[in-house]
Coordinates of C-alpha atoms in Angstrom, one line a residue:
Chain A
M1 CA 30.3 98.6 91.0
K2 CA 31.7 102.1 90.9
T3 CA 30.3 104.9 88.7
I4 CA 33.1 106.6 86.7
S5 CA 30.9 109.1 84.9
T6 CA 27.3 109.7 83.8
D7 CA 26.3 112.2 81.1
K8 CA 22.9 113.1 79.8
S9 CA 22.7 112.4 76.1
H10 CA 19.8 112.2 73.7
G11 CA 17.4 112.3 76.6
G12 CA 19.0 109.2 78.3
T13 CA 22.1 108.6 80.4
Q14 CA 25.5 107.4 79.1
G15 CA 27.3 106.0 82.0
V16 CA 30.7 104.4 82.5
Y17 CA 31.3 102.0 85.4
V18 CA 33.9 99.8 86.8
S19 CA 33.6 96.5 88.7
R20 CA 35.9 93.8 90.0
S21 CA 35.7 90.8 87.7
D22 CA 36.3 87.4 89.2
A23 CA 36.4 85.9 85.7
C24 CA 39.2 88.2 84.6
G25 CA 40.9 88.7 87.9
C26 CA 41.0 92.5 87.5
D27 CA 38.8 95.6 87.5
M28 CA 36.8 95.8 84.3
T29 CA 35.3 99.0 82.9
F30 CA 32.1 99.1 80.8
A31 CA 29.7 101.6 79.4
V32 CA 25.9 101.5 79.7
F33 CA 23.4 103.7 77.9
V34 CA 20.0 103.9 79.6
P35 CA 17.3 105.4 77.4
P36 CA 14.6 107.7 78.8
Q37 CA 12.0 104.9 78.6
A38 CA 13.7 103.2 81.5
A39 CA 12.0 105.6 83.8
K40 CA 8.8 103.7 83.1
G41 CA 10.0 100.2 83.3
N42 CA 12.8 97.7 82.5
C43 CA 14.1 98.0 78.9
P44 CA 15.5 95.4 76.5
V45 CA 19.3 95.0 76.4
L46 CA 21.6 95.2 73.3
W47 CA 25.2 94.1 73.8
Y48 CA 27.9 95.7 71.6
L49 CA 31.2 93.9 71.5
S50 CA 34.1 95.9 70.2
G51 CA 37.0 95.1 68.0
L52 CA 40.8 94.8 68.4
T53 CA 42.6 97.6 70.2
C54 CA 39.3 99.0 71.5
T55 CA 38.0 99.7 75.0
H56 CA 34.4 100.4 76.0
A57 CA 35.0 104.0 74.8
N58 CA 35.5 103.7 71.1
V59 CA 31.9 102.8 70.2
M60 CA 30.6 105.1 73.0
D61 CA 32.4 108.0 71.3
K62 CA 32.1 107.1 67.7
G63 CA 29.3 104.6 67.3
E64 CA 26.4 107.1 67.1
Y65 CA 24.0 104.6 68.8
R66 CA 22.4 106.9 71.4
R67 CA 19.9 108.7 69.2
L68 CA 18.3 105.5 68.0
A69 CA 18.6 103.7 71.4
A70 CA 16.8 106.6 73.0
E71 CA 14.1 106.5 70.3
L72 CA 13.7 102.8 70.5
G73 CA 14.0 102.4 74.2
V74 CA 17.0 100.0 74.2
I75 CA 19.7 99.8 76.8
V76 CA 23.1 99.4 75.1
I77 CA 26.0 97.7 76.9
C78 CA 29.6 98.2 75.7
P79 CA 32.1 96.1 77.6
D80 CA 35.9 96.3 77.3
T81 CA 37.7 93.8 74.9
S82 CA 40.2 92.3 77.4
P83 CA 41.3 92.1 81.0
R84 CA 43.4 95.2 82.1
G85 CA 46.0 96.0 84.7
E86 CA 49.7 95.8 85.2
H87 CA 49.5 92.2 86.5
V88 CA 47.8 91.0 83.3
P89 CA 50.2 89.3 80.9
D90 CA 50.4 91.1 77.6
E91 CA 52.5 91.6 74.4
P92 CA 52.5 95.4 74.4
D93 CA 53.8 95.7 70.8
N94 CA 51.3 93.2 69.4
W95 CA 47.8 94.7 68.7
Q96 CA 46.4 91.4 67.7
F97 CA 47.0 89.7 71.1
G98 CA 46.8 90.4 74.8
K99 CA 45.3 93.7 76.1
G100 CA 42.7 95.0 73.7
A101 CA 42.6 91.6 72.0
G102 CA 40.8 89.1 74.2
F103 CA 38.9 87.5 71.4
Y104 CA 36.0 86.7 73.7
V105 CA 37.5 83.3 74.6
D106 CA 38.2 81.6 77.9
A107 CA 42.0 81.1 77.6
T108 CA 43.2 77.6 78.8
Q109 CA 46.9 78.3 78.5
P110 CA 49.1 79.8 81.2
P111 CA 49.9 82.5 81.9
F112 CA 46.8 83.9 79.9
S113 CA 44.3 81.5 81.5
A114 CA 44.4 83.5 84.8
N115 CA 42.8 86.6 83.2
Y116 CA 41.8 86.2 79.6
R117 CA 38.4 84.8 80.3
M118 CA 36.3 87.2 78.3
Y119 CA 33.7 84.6 77.3
S120 CA 32.8 83.9 81.0
Y121 CA 32.9 87.6 81.8
I122 CA 30.5 88.5 78.9
V123 CA 28.2 85.5 79.2
D124 CA 28.0 84.9 82.9
E125 CA 29.5 87.6 85.1
L126 CA 28.5 90.9 83.6
P127 CA 24.9 89.9 82.9
R128 CA 24.5 89.1 86.7
L129 CA 25.9 92.5 87.5
L130 CA 23.6 94.3 85.0
A131 CA 20.5 92.5 86.2
A132 CA 21.3 93.7 89.8
E133 CA 22.2 97.3 89.0
F134 CA 20.3 98.5 85.9
P135 CA 16.7 98.6 84.7
V136 CA 17.2 95.7 82.3
D137 CA 14.7 93.2 81.0
M138 CA 17.0 90.2 80.7
D139 CA 14.3 88.2 78.9
R140 CA 14.9 90.6 75.9
Q141 CA 18.5 90.5 74.9
A142 CA 20.3 91.0 71.6
I143 CA 23.9 91.1 70.6
F144 CA 26.1 92.7 68.0
G145 CA 29.6 93.8 67.5
H146 CA 32.4 94.9 65.1
S147 CA 35.3 92.8 63.7
M148 CA 36.7 90.8 66.7
G149 CA 33.5 91.9 68.4
G150 CA 31.4 90.7 65.5
H151 CA 33.2 87.3 66.0
G152 CA 32.3 87.6 69.7
A153 CA 28.7 88.4 69.0
I154 CA 28.1 85.6 66.5
T155 CA 29.9 82.9 68.5
I156 CA 28.2 83.9 71.7
A157 CA 24.8 83.9 70.0
L158 CA 25.4 80.5 68.4
K159 CA 26.3 79.1 71.8
N160 CA 23.4 80.8 73.7
P161 CA 20.6 80.9 71.1
D162 CA 17.9 80.9 73.8
R163 CA 19.3 84.0 75.4
F164 CA 19.4 86.3 72.4
R165 CA 16.5 87.2 70.2
S166 CA 18.8 88.6 67.5
C167 CA 22.4 88.9 66.4
S168 CA 24.2 91.1 63.9
A169 CA 27.7 92.2 63.1
F170 CA 29.8 94.8 61.3
A171 CA 32.7 93.2 59.4
P172 CA 33.0 90.2 61.7
I173 CA 36.0 87.9 61.9
S174 CA 34.1 85.0 60.6
H175 CA 36.6 82.2 60.6
P176 CA 39.3 83.2 63.2
S177 CA 40.9 79.8 63.4
V178 CA 42.1 80.0 59.8
S179 CA 42.8 83.7 59.3
G180 CA 46.3 84.9 59.8
W181 CA 45.1 87.7 61.9
S182 CA 43.7 85.6 64.7
K183 CA 45.3 82.2 64.4
P184 CA 48.4 83.2 66.5
A185 CA 46.2 84.5 69.3
F186 CA 44.0 81.4 69.3
R187 CA 47.2 79.3 69.6
K188 CA 48.4 81.3 72.6
Y189 CA 45.1 81.5 74.4
L190 CA 43.8 78.0 73.6
G191 CA 46.9 75.9 72.9
A192 CA 48.2 73.9 69.9
D193 CA 45.2 71.5 69.6
E194 CA 43.2 73.3 66.9
K195 CA 40.1 71.2 67.7
T196 CA 39.6 73.3 70.8
W197 CA 39.5 76.4 68.7
R198 CA 36.2 75.4 67.1
A199 CA 34.3 76.4 70.2
Y200 CA 35.2 80.0 69.4
D201 CA 34.9 80.1 65.6
A202 CA 31.6 81.1 63.9
C203 CA 32.1 78.9 60.9
S204 CA 33.3 75.9 62.9
L205 CA 30.4 76.2 65.4
I206 CA 27.9 76.2 62.6
E207 CA 29.6 73.2 61.0
D208 CA 29.4 71.5 64.4
G209 CA 25.7 72.0 64.6
H210 CA 25.2 75.2 66.6
H211 CA 22.3 77.2 65.2
F212 CA 20.9 80.7 65.2
P213 CA 17.8 81.6 63.1
E214 CA 19.1 84.6 61.3
L215 CA 22.1 87.0 61.1
L216 CA 22.6 90.5 59.7
V217 CA 26.1 91.3 58.6
D218 CA 27.3 94.5 57.0
Q219 CA 30.7 94.5 55.3
G220 CA 32.5 97.3 53.5
T221 CA 34.0 96.4 50.2
A222 CA 37.0 98.8 50.8
D223 CA 37.8 97.1 54.1
S224 CA 41.5 96.2 54.0
F225 CA 41.0 93.2 56.2
L226 CA 38.3 91.6 54.1
E227 CA 40.1 88.8 52.4
D228 CA 42.3 87.2 55.1
G229 CA 41.1 88.6 58.4
L230 CA 37.3 88.7 58.0
R231 CA 36.3 86.1 55.3
P232 CA 32.5 86.8 55.1
G233 CA 32.3 84.4 52.1
E234 CA 33.1 81.5 54.4
L235 CA 30.4 82.6 56.9
K236 CA 28.0 82.7 54.0
Q237 CA 28.9 79.2 52.9
A238 CA 28.5 77.8 56.4
C239 CA 25.2 79.6 56.9
E240 CA 23.8 78.3 53.6
A241 CA 24.8 74.8 54.4
A242 CA 23.2 74.9 57.8
G243 CA 20.0 76.8 56.9
I244 CA 20.9 79.9 58.8
K245 CA 19.3 82.9 57.2
L246 CA 22.3 85.3 56.7
Q247 CA 21.6 88.7 55.3
L248 CA 25.2 89.7 54.2
R249 CA 25.2 93.2 52.8
M250 CA 28.4 94.2 50.9
Q251 CA 28.6 98.0 51.3
D252 CA 30.3 99.6 48.4
G253 CA 33.3 101.7 49.2
Y254 CA 33.2 101.5 53.0
G255 CA 36.2 100.6 55.2
H256 CA 36.7 99.0 58.5
S257 CA 36.4 102.0 60.8
Y258 CA 33.7 103.7 62.8
F259 CA 33.0 105.9 59.8
F260 CA 31.5 102.7 58.4
I261 CA 29.9 101.4 61.6
S262 CA 28.2 104.6 62.4
T263 CA 26.7 104.7 58.9
F264 CA 24.8 101.5 59.4
M265 CA 24.3 101.7 63.2
E266 CA 20.7 102.9 62.7
D267 CA 19.8 99.9 60.5
H268 CA 21.2 97.5 63.1
L269 CA 19.5 99.1 66.0
R270 CA 16.1 99.1 64.2
W271 CA 16.6 95.5 63.2
H272 CA 17.3 94.5 66.8
A273 CA 14.5 96.6 68.2
Q274 CA 12.0 94.9 65.9
R275 CA 13.1 91.5 67.2
L276 CA 13.4 92.6 70.8
G277 CA 9.7 93.6 70.5
D278 CA 7.4 92.7 73.4
R279 CA 8.0 91.3 76.8
K280 CA 7.7 87.6 77.2
Chain B
M1 CA 47.3 120.6 50.4
K2 CA 48.0 117.0 51.4
T3 CA 45.3 114.3 52.0
I4 CA 45.8 112.5 55.3
S5 CA 42.8 110.2 55.0
T6 CA 39.5 109.8 53.3
D7 CA 36.7 107.5 54.5
K8 CA 33.3 106.9 53.1
S9 CA 30.6 107.6 55.7
H10 CA 26.9 108.1 55.5
G11 CA 27.2 108.1 51.7
G12 CA 29.7 111.0 51.7
T13 CA 33.4 111.4 52.3
Q14 CA 35.0 112.3 55.6
G15 CA 38.5 113.6 54.7
V16 CA 41.4 114.9 56.8
Y17 CA 43.9 117.2 55.1
V18 CA 46.9 119.3 56.0
S19 CA 48.2 122.5 54.4
R20 CA 50.9 125.0 55.1
S21 CA 49.4 128.1 56.8
D22 CA 51.1 131.4 56.2
A23 CA 48.8 133.0 58.8
C24 CA 49.9 130.6 61.5
G25 CA 53.4 129.8 60.3
C26 CA 52.9 126.1 60.5
D27 CA 51.2 123.1 59.0
M28 CA 47.5 123.1 59.9
T29 CA 45.3 120.0 59.8
F30 CA 41.5 120.2 59.1
A31 CA 38.6 117.9 58.4
V32 CA 36.1 118.2 55.6
F33 CA 32.9 116.2 55.1
V34 CA 31.6 116.2 51.6
P35 CA 28.1 114.9 51.2
P36 CA 26.9 112.8 48.3
Q37 CA 25.1 115.8 46.7
A38 CA 28.5 117.3 45.8
A39 CA 28.6 114.9 42.9
K40 CA 25.9 117.0 41.3
G41 CA 27.2 120.5 42.1
N42 CA 28.8 122.7 44.7
C43 CA 27.3 122.5 48.2
P44 CA 26.8 125.1 50.9
V45 CA 29.5 125.2 53.7
L46 CA 29.0 124.9 57.4
W47 CA 32.0 125.8 59.6
Y48 CA 32.3 124.1 63.0
L49 CA 34.8 125.7 65.4
S50 CA 35.9 123.5 68.3
G51 CA 36.5 124.2 71.9
L52 CA 39.5 124.2 74.2
T53 CA 41.9 121.2 74.0
C54 CA 40.3 120.0 70.8
T55 CA 41.8 119.4 67.4
H56 CA 39.8 118.8 64.2
A57 CA 39.2 115.3 65.3
N58 CA 37.0 115.7 68.4
V59 CA 33.9 116.8 66.5
M60 CA 34.7 114.5 63.6
D61 CA 34.7 111.5 66.0
K62 CA 32.0 112.5 68.5
G63 CA 29.9 115.2 66.9
E64 CA 27.4 112.9 65.0
Y65 CA 27.0 115.5 62.1
R66 CA 27.6 113.3 59.1
R67 CA 24.2 111.6 58.9
L68 CA 22.4 115.0 58.7
A69 CA 25.0 116.7 56.6
A70 CA 24.6 113.8 54.1
E71 CA 20.8 114.2 54.2
L72 CA 20.9 118.0 53.9
G73 CA 23.7 118.2 51.4
V74 CA 26.0 120.4 53.5
I75 CA 29.8 120.4 53.5
V76 CA 31.1 120.6 57.1
I77 CA 34.5 122.1 57.7
C78 CA 36.3 121.3 61.1
P79 CA 39.5 123.3 61.6
D80 CA 42.0 122.9 64.3
T81 CA 41.9 125.2 67.4
S82 CA 45.4 126.6 67.3
P83 CA 48.8 126.5 65.5
R84 CA 50.8 123.4 66.1
G85 CA 54.5 122.3 65.9
E86 CA 57.5 122.3 68.1
H87 CA 58.5 125.8 67.1
V88 CA 55.1 127.2 68.3
P89 CA 55.3 128.8 71.7
D90 CA 53.1 127.1 74.3
E91 CA 52.4 126.5 77.9
P92 CA 52.1 122.7 77.9
D93 CA 50.6 122.5 81.4
N94 CA 47.9 125.2 80.7
W95 CA 44.9 123.9 78.8
Q96 CA 43.4 127.3 78.6
F97 CA 46.3 128.9 76.7
G98 CA 48.6 128.1 73.8
K99 CA 48.2 124.9 71.8
G100 CA 44.5 123.8 71.6
A101 CA 43.5 127.3 72.9
G102 CA 43.9 129.8 70.1
F103 CA 40.7 131.6 70.9
Y104 CA 40.2 132.5 67.2
V105 CA 42.2 135.8 67.7
D106 CA 45.1 137.3 65.8
A107 CA 47.6 137.7 68.7
T108 CA 49.5 141.0 68.8
Q109 CA 52.0 140.1 71.6
P110 CA 55.3 138.4 71.0
P111 CA 56.2 135.6 71.0
F112 CA 52.6 134.5 70.2
S113 CA 51.9 136.9 67.4
A114 CA 54.1 134.9 65.1
N115 CA 51.8 131.9 65.1
Y116 CA 48.5 132.5 67.0
R117 CA 46.6 134.1 64.1
M118 CA 43.6 131.8 64.1
Y119 CA 41.2 134.6 63.1
S120 CA 43.1 135.3 59.8
Y121 CA 43.5 131.6 59.2
I122 CA 39.7 130.9 59.6
V123 CA 38.4 134.0 58.0
D124 CA 40.9 134.6 55.1
E125 CA 43.3 131.7 54.5
L126 CA 41.3 128.5 54.9
P127 CA 38.3 129.8 52.8
R128 CA 40.6 130.5 49.9
L129 CA 42.1 127.0 50.1
L130 CA 38.6 125.4 50.4
A131 CA 37.3 127.4 47.4
A132 CA 40.2 126.1 45.3
E133 CA 40.1 122.4 46.4
F134 CA 36.5 121.4 47.3
P135 CA 33.1 121.6 45.7
V136 CA 32.0 124.5 47.9
D137 CA 29.4 127.2 47.2
M138 CA 31.1 130.0 49.1
D139 CA 28.0 132.2 48.6
R140 CA 26.2 129.9 51.0
Q141 CA 28.2 129.7 54.3
A142 CA 27.1 129.3 57.9
I143 CA 29.1 128.9 61.1
F144 CA 28.7 127.3 64.5
G145 CA 30.9 125.9 67.3
H146 CA 31.3 124.8 70.8
S147 CA 32.5 126.6 73.9
M148 CA 35.7 128.5 72.7
G149 CA 34.5 127.6 69.2
G150 CA 31.1 129.0 70.0
H151 CA 32.9 132.2 70.9
G152 CA 34.8 132.0 67.6
A153 CA 31.6 131.4 65.6
I154 CA 29.7 134.2 67.1
T155 CA 32.5 136.8 67.0
I156 CA 33.4 135.8 63.4
A157 CA 29.8 136.1 62.3
L158 CA 29.4 139.4 64.0
K159 CA 32.4 140.8 62.2
N160 CA 31.5 139.2 58.8
P161 CA 27.7 139.3 58.7
D162 CA 27.5 139.4 54.9
R163 CA 29.5 136.2 54.6
F164 CA 27.4 134.0 56.8
R165 CA 23.7 133.3 56.4
S166 CA 23.4 131.8 59.9
C167 CA 25.3 131.3 63.2
S168 CA 24.7 129.1 66.2
A169 CA 26.6 127.8 69.1
F170 CA 26.7 125.1 71.8
A171 CA 27.6 126.5 75.2
P172 CA 29.7 129.4 73.8
I173 CA 32.1 131.5 75.8
S174 CA 30.0 134.6 75.5
H175 CA 32.0 137.2 77.3
P176 CA 35.6 136.1 77.2
S177 CA 37.2 139.4 78.3
V178 CA 35.6 139.2 81.7
S179 CA 35.5 135.4 82.4
G180 CA 38.3 134.0 84.5
W181 CA 38.6 131.2 82.0
S182 CA 39.7 133.3 79.1
K183 CA 40.9 136.6 80.5
P184 CA 44.5 135.4 81.1
A185 CA 44.7 134.1 77.5
F186 CA 43.4 137.4 76.1
R187 CA 46.0 139.3 78.1
K188 CA 48.8 137.1 76.7
Y189 CA 47.6 137.1 73.1
L190 CA 46.4 140.7 72.9
G191 CA 48.2 142.7 75.6
A192 CA 47.2 144.6 78.7
D193 CA 45.0 147.2 77.0
E194 CA 41.6 145.6 77.5
K195 CA 40.0 147.9 74.8
T196 CA 41.7 145.7 72.2
W197 CA 40.0 142.6 73.6
R198 CA 36.6 144.0 72.5
A199 CA 37.2 143.0 68.9
Y200 CA 37.1 139.3 70.0
D201 CA 34.3 139.3 72.6
A202 CA 30.7 138.6 71.5
C203 CA 29.1 140.8 74.1
S204 CA 31.5 143.7 73.5
L205 CA 31.2 143.5 69.7
I206 CA 27.4 143.7 70.1
E207 CA 27.7 146.7 72.4
D208 CA 30.0 148.3 69.9
G209 CA 27.4 148.0 67.1
H210 CA 28.3 144.8 65.3
H211 CA 25.1 143.0 64.3
F212 CA 23.9 139.6 63.2
P213 CA 20.2 139.0 62.6
E214 CA 19.7 135.9 64.7
L215 CA 21.5 133.4 66.8
L216 CA 20.7 129.9 68.1
V217 CA 22.4 128.9 71.3
D218 CA 22.0 125.6 73.3
Q219 CA 23.3 125.5 76.8
G220 CA 23.2 122.7 79.2
T221 CA 22.1 123.5 82.8
A222 CA 24.5 120.9 84.3
D223 CA 27.5 122.5 82.5
S224 CA 30.1 123.1 85.2
F225 CA 31.5 126.1 83.2
L226 CA 28.1 127.9 83.0
E227 CA 28.5 130.7 85.5
D228 CA 32.0 132.0 85.1
G229 CA 33.3 130.7 81.8
L230 CA 30.3 130.8 79.5
R231 CA 27.9 133.5 80.8
P232 CA 24.9 133.1 78.4
G233 CA 22.9 135.6 80.4
E234 CA 25.2 138.4 79.4
L235 CA 24.9 137.4 75.8
K236 CA 21.2 137.5 76.2
Q237 CA 21.3 141.0 77.7
A238 CA 23.6 142.2 74.9
C239 CA 21.4 140.7 72.2
E240 CA 18.2 142.1 73.7
A241 CA 19.7 145.6 73.9
A242 CA 20.8 145.4 70.3
G243 CA 17.8 143.8 68.8
I244 CA 19.5 140.6 67.9
K245 CA 17.1 137.7 67.9
L246 CA 18.7 135.2 70.2
Q247 CA 17.1 131.8 70.7
L248 CA 18.8 130.7 73.9
R249 CA 17.7 127.2 74.9
M250 CA 18.6 126.0 78.4
Q251 CA 18.8 122.2 78.1
D252 CA 17.9 120.6 81.4
G253 CA 20.6 118.3 82.8
Y254 CA 23.1 118.5 80.0
G255 CA 26.8 119.0 80.5
H256 CA 29.6 120.6 78.4
S257 CA 30.7 117.5 76.5
Y258 CA 30.0 115.9 73.1
F259 CA 27.3 113.9 74.8
F260 CA 25.5 117.2 74.9
I261 CA 26.6 118.5 71.5
S262 CA 25.7 115.4 69.6
T263 CA 22.2 115.5 71.1
F264 CA 21.4 118.8 69.6
M265 CA 23.6 118.5 66.5
E266 CA 20.6 117.6 64.3
D267 CA 18.6 120.7 65.4
H268 CA 21.6 122.9 64.5
L269 CA 22.2 121.3 61.2
R270 CA 18.5 121.6 60.2
W271 CA 18.5 125.2 61.3
H272 CA 21.5 126.1 59.3
A273 CA 20.3 124.1 56.2
Q274 CA 17.0 126.0 56.2
R275 CA 18.9 129.3 56.2
L276 CA 21.5 128.1 53.7
G277 CA 18.6 127.4 51.3
D278 CA 19.0 128.4 47.7
R279 CA 21.9 129.7 45.7
K280 CA 22.1 133.4 45.2

């Protein structure tokens, strides 16, 4: 692991790091905020997964999470959204596929399967690195994200319910295997057999019996991706049918950007901090 | 005036606008945050002037001012830092001069004098536009800024003490006519006669009898520009000699970036809001 930068902020340290990823076959950059409480002992970990077109930097710059993370004593991890590098296959003119659009899946289709393994990177590889390099209490983890990253957070929590004490999302892509936004990407990463897509689709996972006790979702009513891309109503139906306690808050007049996310960042951080609570 | 974008954030509206500037001979972009309190009446105005290389967008994205501005009921104006456009003379490889580096002066030297008139734009032209277009109480104004924008805020407050109720800065360029950072720019904008530079130099203005009752300045101790570029010690000496109450806070371990600014943004907004207080 190589340190790209560290900056003092809100009493803690905002760092940016790069490490070789075996899962993705490339160097991967990520951001870690370590609050001042880490000087006294390991801190709980909150994962933030970003949306389409983002790197680690968007939420680091615009997410306004450091003030609360420093107050609450939470380490915030912000990974990249896809593999990177000249050797990584891409569709440069398509912002919904390839670089910046890894969709947190392990691709099975060549040529993408060599690098687009963001699920394994986030779930297996990066946690090992963090546990070795940062003052993290890996028994206390939570996960949240925005849009494609909200999809990532919810699907990863559903598949790893014992690892995460809480999960929330801003405007998540709730049903990616049916929305026009993500369906073409799923086809290219995972192949034509749509049954295989269910392993990376929040609504399908819930239908197939995966469970998480509760979810908090904020969704702006002025979000232009609401109807086709995001589909919170379908998540609500799936959660109701499965007995998952979903708190879906429709936020009047808010859009899809970080102006929306930063507004409700404090609520999400407090919600996670309550559930991260004490050490085991 | 044309609206580029408006986004709901923290209960208010973050807008970006463009208007033709006669002072600068080009279109100028600026950001305005209007808090929810504006629905009930005109709100006080806080000007934020940005530093070298910035546009209106840097503080809008990274400054973390909206939460507090929405709580305190303050309109925040974030102008650009220089004229823009293909016809505007520039030194593209020099980040300390030309576009992104207007230094809030009215240039007197051709070819720069045709466009680099940021002082007139900020002090005369943009306030008229704001008064016409936004729910502003122009009897309640305050000003702050970062680095080159801290220089701009302090010099503009010193020259217009009746207009601004308060002034503060993050890591201001305190003595630009002597620091290696800004001296070459002053020479090109204002000419070889260094006496003319004093009108745009906080320390010189104070020595020459300009007065402002009090200043709040935060400065990171790990700021790499501290010694030559910024020179807060010289501002302190000038303020002490002139009886200006300067609160200079050296912030241990902080750098020059928005990681630093965002940390102390709340302090500055509360400080200004206290002084913006009631209507006249």
